[in-house]
Coordinates of C-alpha atoms (C1' of nucleotides) in Angstrom, one line a residue:
Chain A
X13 CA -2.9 -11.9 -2.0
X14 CA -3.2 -14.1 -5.4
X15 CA -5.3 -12.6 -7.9
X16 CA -8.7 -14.1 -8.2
X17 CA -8.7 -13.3 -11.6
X18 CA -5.8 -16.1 -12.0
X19 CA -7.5 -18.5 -9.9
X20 CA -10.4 -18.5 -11.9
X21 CA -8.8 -18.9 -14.9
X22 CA -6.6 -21.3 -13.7
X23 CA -7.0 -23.0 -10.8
X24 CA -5.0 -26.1 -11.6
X25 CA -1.6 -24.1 -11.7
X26 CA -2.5 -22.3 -8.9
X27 CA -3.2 -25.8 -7.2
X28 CA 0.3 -27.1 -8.1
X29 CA 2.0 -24.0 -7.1
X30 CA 0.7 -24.0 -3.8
X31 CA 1.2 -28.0 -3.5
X32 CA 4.9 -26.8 -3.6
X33 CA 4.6 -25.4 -0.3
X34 CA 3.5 -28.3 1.2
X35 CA -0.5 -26.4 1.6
X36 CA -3.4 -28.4 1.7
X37 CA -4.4 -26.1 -0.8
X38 CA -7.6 -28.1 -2.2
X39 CA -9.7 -27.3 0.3
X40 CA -9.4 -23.6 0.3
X41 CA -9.1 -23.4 -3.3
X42 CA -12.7 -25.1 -3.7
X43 CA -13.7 -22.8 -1.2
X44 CA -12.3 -19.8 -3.1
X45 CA -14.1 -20.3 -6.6
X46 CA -17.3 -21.3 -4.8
X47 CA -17.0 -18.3 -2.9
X48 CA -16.2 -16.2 -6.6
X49 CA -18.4 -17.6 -8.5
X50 CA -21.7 -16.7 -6.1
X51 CA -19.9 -13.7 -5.7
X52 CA -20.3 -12.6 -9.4
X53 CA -24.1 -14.4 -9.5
X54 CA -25.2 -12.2 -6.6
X55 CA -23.3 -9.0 -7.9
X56 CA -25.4 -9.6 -11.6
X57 CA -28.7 -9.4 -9.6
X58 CA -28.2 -6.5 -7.5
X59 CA -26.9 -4.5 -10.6
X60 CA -29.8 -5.5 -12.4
X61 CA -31.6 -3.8 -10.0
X62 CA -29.9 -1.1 -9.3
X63 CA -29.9 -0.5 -13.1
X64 CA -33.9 -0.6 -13.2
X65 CA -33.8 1.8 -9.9
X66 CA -31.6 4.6 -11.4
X67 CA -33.8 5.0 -14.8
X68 CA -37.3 4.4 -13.1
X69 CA -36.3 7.0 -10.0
X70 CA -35.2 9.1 -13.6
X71 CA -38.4 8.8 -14.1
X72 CA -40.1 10.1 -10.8
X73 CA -38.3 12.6 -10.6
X74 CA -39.3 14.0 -14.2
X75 CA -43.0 13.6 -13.2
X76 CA -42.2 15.3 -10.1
X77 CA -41.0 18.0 -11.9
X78 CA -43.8 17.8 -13.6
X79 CA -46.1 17.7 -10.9
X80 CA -47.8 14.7 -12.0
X81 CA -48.5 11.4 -9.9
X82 CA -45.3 9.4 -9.2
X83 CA -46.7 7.3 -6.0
X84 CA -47.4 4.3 -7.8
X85 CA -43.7 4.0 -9.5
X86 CA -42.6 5.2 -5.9
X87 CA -44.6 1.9 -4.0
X88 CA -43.1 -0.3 -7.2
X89 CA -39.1 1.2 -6.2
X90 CA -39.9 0.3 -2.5
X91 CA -40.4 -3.2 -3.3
X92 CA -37.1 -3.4 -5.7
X93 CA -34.9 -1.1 -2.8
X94 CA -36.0 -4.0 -0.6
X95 CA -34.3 -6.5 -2.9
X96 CA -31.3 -4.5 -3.3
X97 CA -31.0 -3.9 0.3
X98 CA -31.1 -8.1 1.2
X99 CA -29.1 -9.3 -1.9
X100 CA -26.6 -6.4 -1.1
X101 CA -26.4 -8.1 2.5
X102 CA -25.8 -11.1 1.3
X103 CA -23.0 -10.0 -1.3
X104 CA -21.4 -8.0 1.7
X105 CA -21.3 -11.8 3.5
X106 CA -19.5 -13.3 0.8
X107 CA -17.3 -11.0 0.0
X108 CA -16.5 -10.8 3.4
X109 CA -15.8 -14.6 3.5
X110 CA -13.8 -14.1 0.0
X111 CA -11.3 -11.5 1.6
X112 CA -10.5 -14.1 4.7
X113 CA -10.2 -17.0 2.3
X114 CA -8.1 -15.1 -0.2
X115 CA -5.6 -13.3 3.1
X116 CA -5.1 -16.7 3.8
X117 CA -3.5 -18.0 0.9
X118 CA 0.2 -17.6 0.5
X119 CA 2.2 -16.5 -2.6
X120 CA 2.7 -18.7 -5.5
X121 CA 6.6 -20.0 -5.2
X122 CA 8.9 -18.7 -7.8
X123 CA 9.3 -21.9 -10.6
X124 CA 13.3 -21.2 -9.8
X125 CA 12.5 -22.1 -6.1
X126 CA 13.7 -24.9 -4.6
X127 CA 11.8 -28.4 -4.1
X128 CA 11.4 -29.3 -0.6
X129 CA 11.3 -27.6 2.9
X130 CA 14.3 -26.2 5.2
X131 CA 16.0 -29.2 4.9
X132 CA 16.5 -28.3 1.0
X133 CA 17.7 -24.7 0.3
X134 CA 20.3 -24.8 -2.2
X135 CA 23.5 -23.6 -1.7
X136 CA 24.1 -20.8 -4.6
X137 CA 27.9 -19.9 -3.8
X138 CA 30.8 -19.0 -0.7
X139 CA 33.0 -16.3 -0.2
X140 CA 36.0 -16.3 2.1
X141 CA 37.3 -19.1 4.1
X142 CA 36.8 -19.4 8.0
X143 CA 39.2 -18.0 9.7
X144 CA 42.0 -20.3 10.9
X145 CA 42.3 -20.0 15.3
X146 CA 46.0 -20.4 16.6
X147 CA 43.8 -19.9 19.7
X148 CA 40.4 -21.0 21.2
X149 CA 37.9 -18.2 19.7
X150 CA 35.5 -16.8 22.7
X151 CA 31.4 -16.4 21.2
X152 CA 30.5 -12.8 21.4
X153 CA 29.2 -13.2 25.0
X154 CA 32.9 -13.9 26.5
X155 CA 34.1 -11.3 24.5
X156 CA 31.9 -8.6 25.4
X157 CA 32.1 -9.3 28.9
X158 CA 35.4 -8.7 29.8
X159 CA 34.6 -5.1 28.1
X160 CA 31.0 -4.7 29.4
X161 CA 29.9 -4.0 26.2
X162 CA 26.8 -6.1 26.4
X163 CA 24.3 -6.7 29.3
X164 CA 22.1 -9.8 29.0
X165 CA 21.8 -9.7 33.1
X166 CA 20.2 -5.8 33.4
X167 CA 18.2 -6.1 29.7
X168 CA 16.4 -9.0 31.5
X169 CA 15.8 -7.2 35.0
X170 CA 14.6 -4.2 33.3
X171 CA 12.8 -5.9 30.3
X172 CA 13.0 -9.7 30.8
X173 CA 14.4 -12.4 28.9
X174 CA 15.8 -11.3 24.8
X175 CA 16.2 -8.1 26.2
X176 CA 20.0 -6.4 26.1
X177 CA 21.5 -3.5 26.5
X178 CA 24.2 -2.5 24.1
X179 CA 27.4 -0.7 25.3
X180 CA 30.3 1.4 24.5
X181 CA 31.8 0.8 21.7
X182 CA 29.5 -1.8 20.3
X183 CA 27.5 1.3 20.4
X184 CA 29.4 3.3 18.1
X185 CA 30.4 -0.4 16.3
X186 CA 26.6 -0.2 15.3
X187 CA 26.1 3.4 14.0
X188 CA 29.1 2.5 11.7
X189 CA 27.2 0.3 10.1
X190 CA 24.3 2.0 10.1
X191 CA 26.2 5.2 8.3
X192 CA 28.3 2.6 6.4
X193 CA 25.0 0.8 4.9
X194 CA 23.5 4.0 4.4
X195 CA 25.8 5.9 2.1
X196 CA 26.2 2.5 0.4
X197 CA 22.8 2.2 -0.7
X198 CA 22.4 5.9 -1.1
X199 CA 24.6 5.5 -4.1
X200 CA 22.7 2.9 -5.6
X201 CA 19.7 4.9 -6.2
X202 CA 17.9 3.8 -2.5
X203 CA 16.7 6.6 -0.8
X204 CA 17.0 6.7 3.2
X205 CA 14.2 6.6 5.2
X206 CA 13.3 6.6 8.9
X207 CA 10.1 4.8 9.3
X208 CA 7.1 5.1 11.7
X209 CA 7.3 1.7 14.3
X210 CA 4.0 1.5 15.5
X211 CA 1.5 0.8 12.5
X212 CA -2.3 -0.3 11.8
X213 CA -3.7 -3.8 11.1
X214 CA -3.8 -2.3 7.4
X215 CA -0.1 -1.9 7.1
X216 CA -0.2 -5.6 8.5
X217 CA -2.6 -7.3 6.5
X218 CA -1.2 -5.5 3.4
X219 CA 2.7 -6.8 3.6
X220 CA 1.2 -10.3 4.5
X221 CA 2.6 -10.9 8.3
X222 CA -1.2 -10.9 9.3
X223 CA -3.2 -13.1 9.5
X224 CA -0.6 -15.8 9.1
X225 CA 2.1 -14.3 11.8
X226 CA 0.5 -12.9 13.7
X227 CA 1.5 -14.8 17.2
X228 CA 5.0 -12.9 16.3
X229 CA 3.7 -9.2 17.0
X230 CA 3.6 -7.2 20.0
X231 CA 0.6 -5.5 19.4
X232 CA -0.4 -2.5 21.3
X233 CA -4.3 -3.4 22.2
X234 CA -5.5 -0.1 23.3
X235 CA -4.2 1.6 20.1
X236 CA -4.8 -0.8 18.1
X237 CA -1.3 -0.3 17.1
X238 CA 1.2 -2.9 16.0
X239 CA 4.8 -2.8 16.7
X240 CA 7.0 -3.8 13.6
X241 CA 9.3 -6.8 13.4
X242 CA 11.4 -5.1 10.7
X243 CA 10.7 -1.6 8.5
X244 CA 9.4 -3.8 5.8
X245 CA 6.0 -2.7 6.8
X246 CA 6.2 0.7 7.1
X247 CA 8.6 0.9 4.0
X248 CA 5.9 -1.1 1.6
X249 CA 3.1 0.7 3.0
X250 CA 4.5 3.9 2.3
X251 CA 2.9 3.8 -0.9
X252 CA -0.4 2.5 0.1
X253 CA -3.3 2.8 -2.1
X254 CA -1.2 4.7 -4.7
X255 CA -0.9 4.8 -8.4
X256 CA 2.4 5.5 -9.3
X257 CA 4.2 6.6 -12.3
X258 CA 5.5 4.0 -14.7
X259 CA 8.3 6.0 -15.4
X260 CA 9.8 6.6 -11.9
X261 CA 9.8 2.3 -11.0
X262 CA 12.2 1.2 -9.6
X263 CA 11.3 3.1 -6.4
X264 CA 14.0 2.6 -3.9
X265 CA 14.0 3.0 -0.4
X266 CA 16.7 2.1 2.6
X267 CA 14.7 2.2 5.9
X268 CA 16.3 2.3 9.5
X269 CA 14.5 1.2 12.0
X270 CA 14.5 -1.3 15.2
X271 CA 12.3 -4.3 14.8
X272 CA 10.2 -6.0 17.7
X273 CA 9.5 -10.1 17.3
X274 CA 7.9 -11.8 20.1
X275 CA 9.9 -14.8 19.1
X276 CA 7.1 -17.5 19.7
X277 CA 7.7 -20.4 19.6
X278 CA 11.2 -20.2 19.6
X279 CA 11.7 -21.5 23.5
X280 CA 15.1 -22.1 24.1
X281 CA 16.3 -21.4 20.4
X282 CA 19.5 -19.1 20.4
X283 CA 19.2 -18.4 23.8
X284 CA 22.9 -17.3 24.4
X285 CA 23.6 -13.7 23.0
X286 CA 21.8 -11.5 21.0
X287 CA 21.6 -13.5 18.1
X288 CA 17.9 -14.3 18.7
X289 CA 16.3 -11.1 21.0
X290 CA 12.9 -9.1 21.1
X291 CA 14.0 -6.1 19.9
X292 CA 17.0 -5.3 17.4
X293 CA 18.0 -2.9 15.1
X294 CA 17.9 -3.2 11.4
X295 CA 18.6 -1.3 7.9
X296 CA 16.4 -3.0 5.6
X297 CA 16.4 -1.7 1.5
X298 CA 12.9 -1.9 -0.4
X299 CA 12.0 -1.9 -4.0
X300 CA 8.5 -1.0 -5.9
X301 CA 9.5 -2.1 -9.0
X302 CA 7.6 -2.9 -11.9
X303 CA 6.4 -6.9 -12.8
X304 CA 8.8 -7.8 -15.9
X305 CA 12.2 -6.5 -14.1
X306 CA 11.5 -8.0 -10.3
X307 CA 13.9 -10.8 -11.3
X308 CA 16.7 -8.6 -12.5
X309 CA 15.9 -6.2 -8.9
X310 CA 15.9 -10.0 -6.7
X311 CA 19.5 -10.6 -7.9
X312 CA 20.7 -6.7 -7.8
X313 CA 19.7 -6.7 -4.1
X314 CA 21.3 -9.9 -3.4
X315 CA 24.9 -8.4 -5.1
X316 CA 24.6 -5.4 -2.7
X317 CA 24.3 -8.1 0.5
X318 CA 27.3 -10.2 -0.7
X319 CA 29.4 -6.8 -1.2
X320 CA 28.4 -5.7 2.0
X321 CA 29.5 -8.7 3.8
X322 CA 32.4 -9.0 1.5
X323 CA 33.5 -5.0 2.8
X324 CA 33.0 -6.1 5.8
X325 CA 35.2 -9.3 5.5
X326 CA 33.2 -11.8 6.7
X327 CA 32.9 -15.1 4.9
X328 CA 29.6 -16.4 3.9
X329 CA 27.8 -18.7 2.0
X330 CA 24.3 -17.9 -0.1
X331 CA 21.3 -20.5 0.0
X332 CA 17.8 -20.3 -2.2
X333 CA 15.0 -21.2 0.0
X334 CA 13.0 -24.0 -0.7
X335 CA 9.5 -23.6 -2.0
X336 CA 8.3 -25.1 1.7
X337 CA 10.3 -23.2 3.5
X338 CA 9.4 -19.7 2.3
X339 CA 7.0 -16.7 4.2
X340 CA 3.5 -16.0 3.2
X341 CA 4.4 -13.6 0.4
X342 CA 7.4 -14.7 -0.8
X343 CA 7.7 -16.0 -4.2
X344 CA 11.7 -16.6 -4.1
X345 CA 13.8 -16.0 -1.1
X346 CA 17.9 -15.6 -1.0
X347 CA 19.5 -16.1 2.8
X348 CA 22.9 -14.9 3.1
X349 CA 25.0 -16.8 6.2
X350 CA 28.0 -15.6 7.8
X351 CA 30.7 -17.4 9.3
X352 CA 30.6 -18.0 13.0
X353 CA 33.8 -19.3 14.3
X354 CA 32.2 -20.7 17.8
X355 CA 29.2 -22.0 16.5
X356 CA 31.6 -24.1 13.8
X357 CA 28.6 -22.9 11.0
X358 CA 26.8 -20.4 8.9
X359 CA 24.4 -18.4 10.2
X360 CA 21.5 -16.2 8.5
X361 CA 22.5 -12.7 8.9
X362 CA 20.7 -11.3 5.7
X363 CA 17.5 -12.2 3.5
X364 CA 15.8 -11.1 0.2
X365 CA 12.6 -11.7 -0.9
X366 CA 11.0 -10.9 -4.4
X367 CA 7.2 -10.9 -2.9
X368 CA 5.8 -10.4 -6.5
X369 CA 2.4 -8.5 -6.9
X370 CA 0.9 -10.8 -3.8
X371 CA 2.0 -7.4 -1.0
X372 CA 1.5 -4.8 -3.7
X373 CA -2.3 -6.2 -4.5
X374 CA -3.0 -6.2 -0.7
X375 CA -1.7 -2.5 -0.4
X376 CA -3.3 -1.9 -3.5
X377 CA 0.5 -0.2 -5.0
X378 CA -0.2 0.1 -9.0
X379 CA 1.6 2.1 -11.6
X380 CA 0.1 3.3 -14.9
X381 CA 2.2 4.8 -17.8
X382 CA 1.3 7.0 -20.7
X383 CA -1.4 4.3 -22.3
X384 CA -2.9 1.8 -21.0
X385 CA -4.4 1.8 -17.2
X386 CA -3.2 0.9 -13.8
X387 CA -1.7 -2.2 -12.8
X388 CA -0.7 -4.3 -9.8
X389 CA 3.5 -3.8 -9.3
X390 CA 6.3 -6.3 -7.7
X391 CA 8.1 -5.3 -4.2
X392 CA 11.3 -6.8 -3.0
X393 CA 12.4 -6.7 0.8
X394 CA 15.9 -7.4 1.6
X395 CA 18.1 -7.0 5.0
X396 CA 20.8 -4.4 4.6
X397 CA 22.8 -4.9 7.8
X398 CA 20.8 -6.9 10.9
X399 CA 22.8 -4.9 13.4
X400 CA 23.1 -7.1 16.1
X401 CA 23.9 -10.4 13.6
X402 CA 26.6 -8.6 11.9
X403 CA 28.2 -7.4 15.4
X404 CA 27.9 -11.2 16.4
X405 CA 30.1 -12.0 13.8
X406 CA 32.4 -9.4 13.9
X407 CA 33.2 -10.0 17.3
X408 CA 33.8 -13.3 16.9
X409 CA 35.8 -13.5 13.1
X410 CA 37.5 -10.3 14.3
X411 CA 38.9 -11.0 17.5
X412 CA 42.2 -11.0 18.9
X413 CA 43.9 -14.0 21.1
X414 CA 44.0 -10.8 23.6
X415 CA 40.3 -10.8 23.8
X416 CA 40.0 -7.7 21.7
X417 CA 38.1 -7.1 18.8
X418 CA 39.7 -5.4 15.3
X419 CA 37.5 -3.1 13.9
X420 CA 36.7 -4.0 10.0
X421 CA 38.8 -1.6 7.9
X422 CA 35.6 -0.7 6.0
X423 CA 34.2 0.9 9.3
X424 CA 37.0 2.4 10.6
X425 CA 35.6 5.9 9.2
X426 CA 32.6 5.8 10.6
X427 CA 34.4 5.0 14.3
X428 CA 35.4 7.7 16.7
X429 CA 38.9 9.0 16.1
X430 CA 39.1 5.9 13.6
X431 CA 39.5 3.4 16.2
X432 CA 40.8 -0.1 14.7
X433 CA 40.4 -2.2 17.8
X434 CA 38.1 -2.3 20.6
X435 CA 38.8 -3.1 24.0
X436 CA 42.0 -1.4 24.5
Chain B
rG19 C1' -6.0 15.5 26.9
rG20 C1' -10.0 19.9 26.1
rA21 C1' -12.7 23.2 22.3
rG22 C1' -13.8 24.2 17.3
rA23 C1' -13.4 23.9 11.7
rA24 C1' -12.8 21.1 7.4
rG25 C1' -12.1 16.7 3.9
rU26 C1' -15.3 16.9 -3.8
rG27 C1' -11.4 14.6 -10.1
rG28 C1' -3.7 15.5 -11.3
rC29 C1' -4.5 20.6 -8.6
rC30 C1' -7.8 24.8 -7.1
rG31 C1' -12.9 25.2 -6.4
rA32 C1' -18.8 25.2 -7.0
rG33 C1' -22.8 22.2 -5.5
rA34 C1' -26.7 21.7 0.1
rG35 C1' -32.1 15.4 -1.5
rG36 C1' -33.6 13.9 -8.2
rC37 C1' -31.8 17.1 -14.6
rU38 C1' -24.1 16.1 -11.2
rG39 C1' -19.1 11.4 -12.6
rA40 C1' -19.8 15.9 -10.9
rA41 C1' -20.2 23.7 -13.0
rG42 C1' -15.9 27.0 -13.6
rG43 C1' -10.7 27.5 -13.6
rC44 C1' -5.6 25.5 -13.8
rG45 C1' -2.7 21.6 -15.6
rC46 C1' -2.0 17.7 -19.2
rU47 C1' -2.8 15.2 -24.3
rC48 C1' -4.1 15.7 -29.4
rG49 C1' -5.6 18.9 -33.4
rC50 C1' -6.1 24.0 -35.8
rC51 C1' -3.8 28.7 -36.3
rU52 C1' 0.8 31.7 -36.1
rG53 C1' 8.5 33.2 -38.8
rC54 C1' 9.6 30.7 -33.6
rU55 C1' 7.6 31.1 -28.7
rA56 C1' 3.5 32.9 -26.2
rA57 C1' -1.6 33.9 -26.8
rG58 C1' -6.1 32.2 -29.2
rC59 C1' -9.6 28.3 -31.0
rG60 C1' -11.6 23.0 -31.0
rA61 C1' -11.7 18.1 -28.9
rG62 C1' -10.2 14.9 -25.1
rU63 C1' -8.5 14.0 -20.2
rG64 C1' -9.8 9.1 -13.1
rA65 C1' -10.4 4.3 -10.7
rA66 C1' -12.6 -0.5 -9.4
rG67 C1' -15.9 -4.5 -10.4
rG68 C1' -19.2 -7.3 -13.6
rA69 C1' -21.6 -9.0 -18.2
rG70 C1' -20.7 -9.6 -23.5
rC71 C1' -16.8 -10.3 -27.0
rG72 C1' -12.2 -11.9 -27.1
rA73 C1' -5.1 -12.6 -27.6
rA74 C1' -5.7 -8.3 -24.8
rU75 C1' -4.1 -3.6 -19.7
rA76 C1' -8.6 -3.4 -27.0
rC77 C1' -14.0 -2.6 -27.7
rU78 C1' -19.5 -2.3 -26.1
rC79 C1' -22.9 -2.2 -22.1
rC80 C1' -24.0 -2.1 -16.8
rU81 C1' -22.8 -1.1 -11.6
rU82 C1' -20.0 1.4 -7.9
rC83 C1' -16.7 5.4 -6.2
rC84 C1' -17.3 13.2 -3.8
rG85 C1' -12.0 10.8 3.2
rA86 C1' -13.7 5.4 5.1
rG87 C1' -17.8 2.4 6.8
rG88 C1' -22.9 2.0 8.2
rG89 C1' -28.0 4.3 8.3
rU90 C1' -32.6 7.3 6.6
rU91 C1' -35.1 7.7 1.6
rC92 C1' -38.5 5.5 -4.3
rG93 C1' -33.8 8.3 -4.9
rA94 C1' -27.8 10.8 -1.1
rA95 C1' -21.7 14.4 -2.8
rU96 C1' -26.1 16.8 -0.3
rC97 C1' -29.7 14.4 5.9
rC98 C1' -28.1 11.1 10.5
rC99 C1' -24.3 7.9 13.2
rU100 C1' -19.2 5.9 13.8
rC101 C1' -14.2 6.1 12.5
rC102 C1' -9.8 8.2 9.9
rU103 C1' -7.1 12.4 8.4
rU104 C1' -5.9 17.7 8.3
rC105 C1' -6.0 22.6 10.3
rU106 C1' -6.8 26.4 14.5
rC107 C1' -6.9 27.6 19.8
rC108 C1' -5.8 25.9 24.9
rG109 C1' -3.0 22.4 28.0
rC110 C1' 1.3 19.1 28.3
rC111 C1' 6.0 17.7 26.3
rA112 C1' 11.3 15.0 23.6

RNA sequence: GGAGAAGUGGCCGAGAGGCUGAAGGCGCUCGCCUGCUAAGCGAGUGAAGGAGCGAAUACUCCUUCCGAGGGUUCGAAUCCCUCCUUCUCCGCCA
């Protein structure tokens, strides 16, 4: 959520910011400062009256004390409660229309963002080289059937379509990297976290996937519970509606969790594999950090993606997303894309997003330090491992002209009795 | 799932329609005092919004906030309704 504050003040810059993500943004922000500025006339007359209520019912209740008269300043306070009760209505109404309006608006992009739309992130840097084949490479599919290590056929029976059961070794191929990405991050000051799934509309609204993505959530009806498409939620909400201390920022957390998209409108997108299903498993790290050093966090949580993927041997390249092409509450987004030898191209298997203040003023997470008082803080989100991505592509960079697949040295202590190649 | 109890400031805890943004205590901050420390004494100590003034997260004033949201009333922490959370007992259970 933008600050309406900012708006006011400057509603040109907010115009051309917003231009740079291709919004019609005229319309809604007209809307906006019509809607703030009858906010703050209606808000003056109610407290006006409220203000003459409080010192005359002062007043009654001294005569009463008293035991003198009091009806005829009672009949006068009837009149004004009246007024207070309809212009208090009506501010409710605006207000009301305010807070949709304002959910609606998306972040202001970063000035370092890219121009442009999908078609323009800029590539940053490469590591590695694809692998030269002195065979032809089988996609992750081929490889894991002749080792039954992944069944598309049973998820969908059981499940339906984007629905997958993981096997064997893959198995433990995935808790390696899980226990791998955890002890890495626990070094670097990101504590672990194992996040509730199932959260409220709050949690939602607050990180910015509702109302804008909302067609991408299973949402449990009766419970009026929402299953998460990655433990961003839970992880930013964790501080909901706190103040924290100035002096503990950066607050950092690594959250495990599987994630749940509905994948709409994504019809026969990725529809090989399990590199686009309904449900996967993710480590995701989070930051609450304060506003001046979100910059400094952005780029530190993009160094511990390309070291991961570097551990892990796998070549990639880094984009910045263009202004366009960026979610509702991101203000600057890094993708990280891996290598996959049978799709001939990079591949997103990692993101991070500085978000700014726009989640932490719709969770309402502040921090206040010794002077001064409280004020709105910066989150960043970024993807530690997506488990079944990164598998993808180990399967298919790491594979043998046997059909096997080498286990990343990096992992090899996390695998049972240190296995280096799966399939044997 | 059934029955009951409770939610007040950083914490504990009073208040039960008006004099309560909130007694008392603890904590914290700043002074005073004392070889040091402790004790003692004094003062202060939340948030949001708005108006004025402005460089301001500074200052002045106003409004709101006693789990959240509605309602009753001239007036609600206090009465009524709904929801949320916590605790106890019973049932079920990984």
């Amino acid at each position: 959520m933008l600050d309406m504050k900012l708006i006011r003040s400057d509603p040109e810059s907010v115009r051309d910011a917003l231009r740079r993500r291709g919004e019609h943004a005229e319309a809604a922000l007209d809307t906006l400062l019509e809607l703030d500025r009858s906010r703050r006339e209606i808000l003056v007359e109610v407290e006006e009256r409220r203000s003459l209520r409080n010192t005359v019912s002062e007043e009654i209740a001294r005569l009463k004390r008293d035991k003198a008269d009091a009806t005829a300043k009672i009949e006068a306070m009837r009149t004004v409660g009246e007024e207070i009760k309809n212009l208090e209505e009506r501010l409710r109404e605006v207000e009301a229309s305010l807070e949709t309006e304002l959910l609606q608006v998306p972040n202001l992009p970063d000035p370092s963002a890219p121009d442009g739309d999908e078609d323009n992130s800029v590539l940053l840097h490469h590591w590695g080289a694809p692998r030269e084949f002195t065979f032809v490479p089988l996609d992750h599919l081929d490889l894991a059937a002749t080792h039954d290590l992944i069944d598309m056929e049973r998820g969908a029976r059981t499940s339906g379509s984007r629905f997958t059961y993981l096997k064997g070794d893959l198995v433990f191929l995935q808790f390696a990297l899980v226990q791998f990405a955890l002890r890495k991050l626990a070094v670097k000051g990101f504590r672990p976290v194992v996040v509730p799934v199932l959260v409220r509309d709050e949690a939602m609204y607050g990180t910015g996937f509702f109302p804008t993505d909302m067609q991408q959530v299973y949402r449990l009806e009766g419970d009026g519970l929402n299953l998460v498409g990655t433990s961003e939620v839970p992880l930013a909400a964790l501080h909901m509606d706190e103040i924290l201390d100035e002096a503990d920022l950066p607050i950092r957390y690594v959250g495990y969790s599987s994630c749940f998209r509905r994948e709409a409108g994504a019809a026969g997108k990725d529809t090989r594999g399990i590199f686009r299903v309904h449900q996967f498993d993710k480590v995701e790290m989070f930051s609450f950090c304060a506003p001046n050093g979100s910059a400094q966090e952005h780029d530190f949580m993009r160094s511990i993606q390309e070291e991961i993927l570097q551990d892990l041997g796998l070549p990639y390249r880094t984009v910045s997303i263009a202004a366009g092409d960026l979610g509702a509450s991101a203000a600057k987004k890094y993708d990280l894309e891996a290598w996959l030898p049978t799709q001939e191209r990079y591949r997103e298997v990692t993101s991070c997003s500085n978000c700014t203040d726009y989640q932490a003023r719709r969770l309402k997470v502040r921090a206040k330090g010794d002077k001064g008082g409280a004020y709105v803080i910066h989150t960043l989100n970024g993807t530690v491992v997506a488990l079944g991505r990164t598998i993808i592509a180990i399967m298919e960079n790491y594979q043998t002209e046997e059909g096997l697949i080498e286990v990343p040295k990096a992992l090899r202590p996390f695998m049972p009795s240190d296995m280096e190649m799966i399939g044997r």
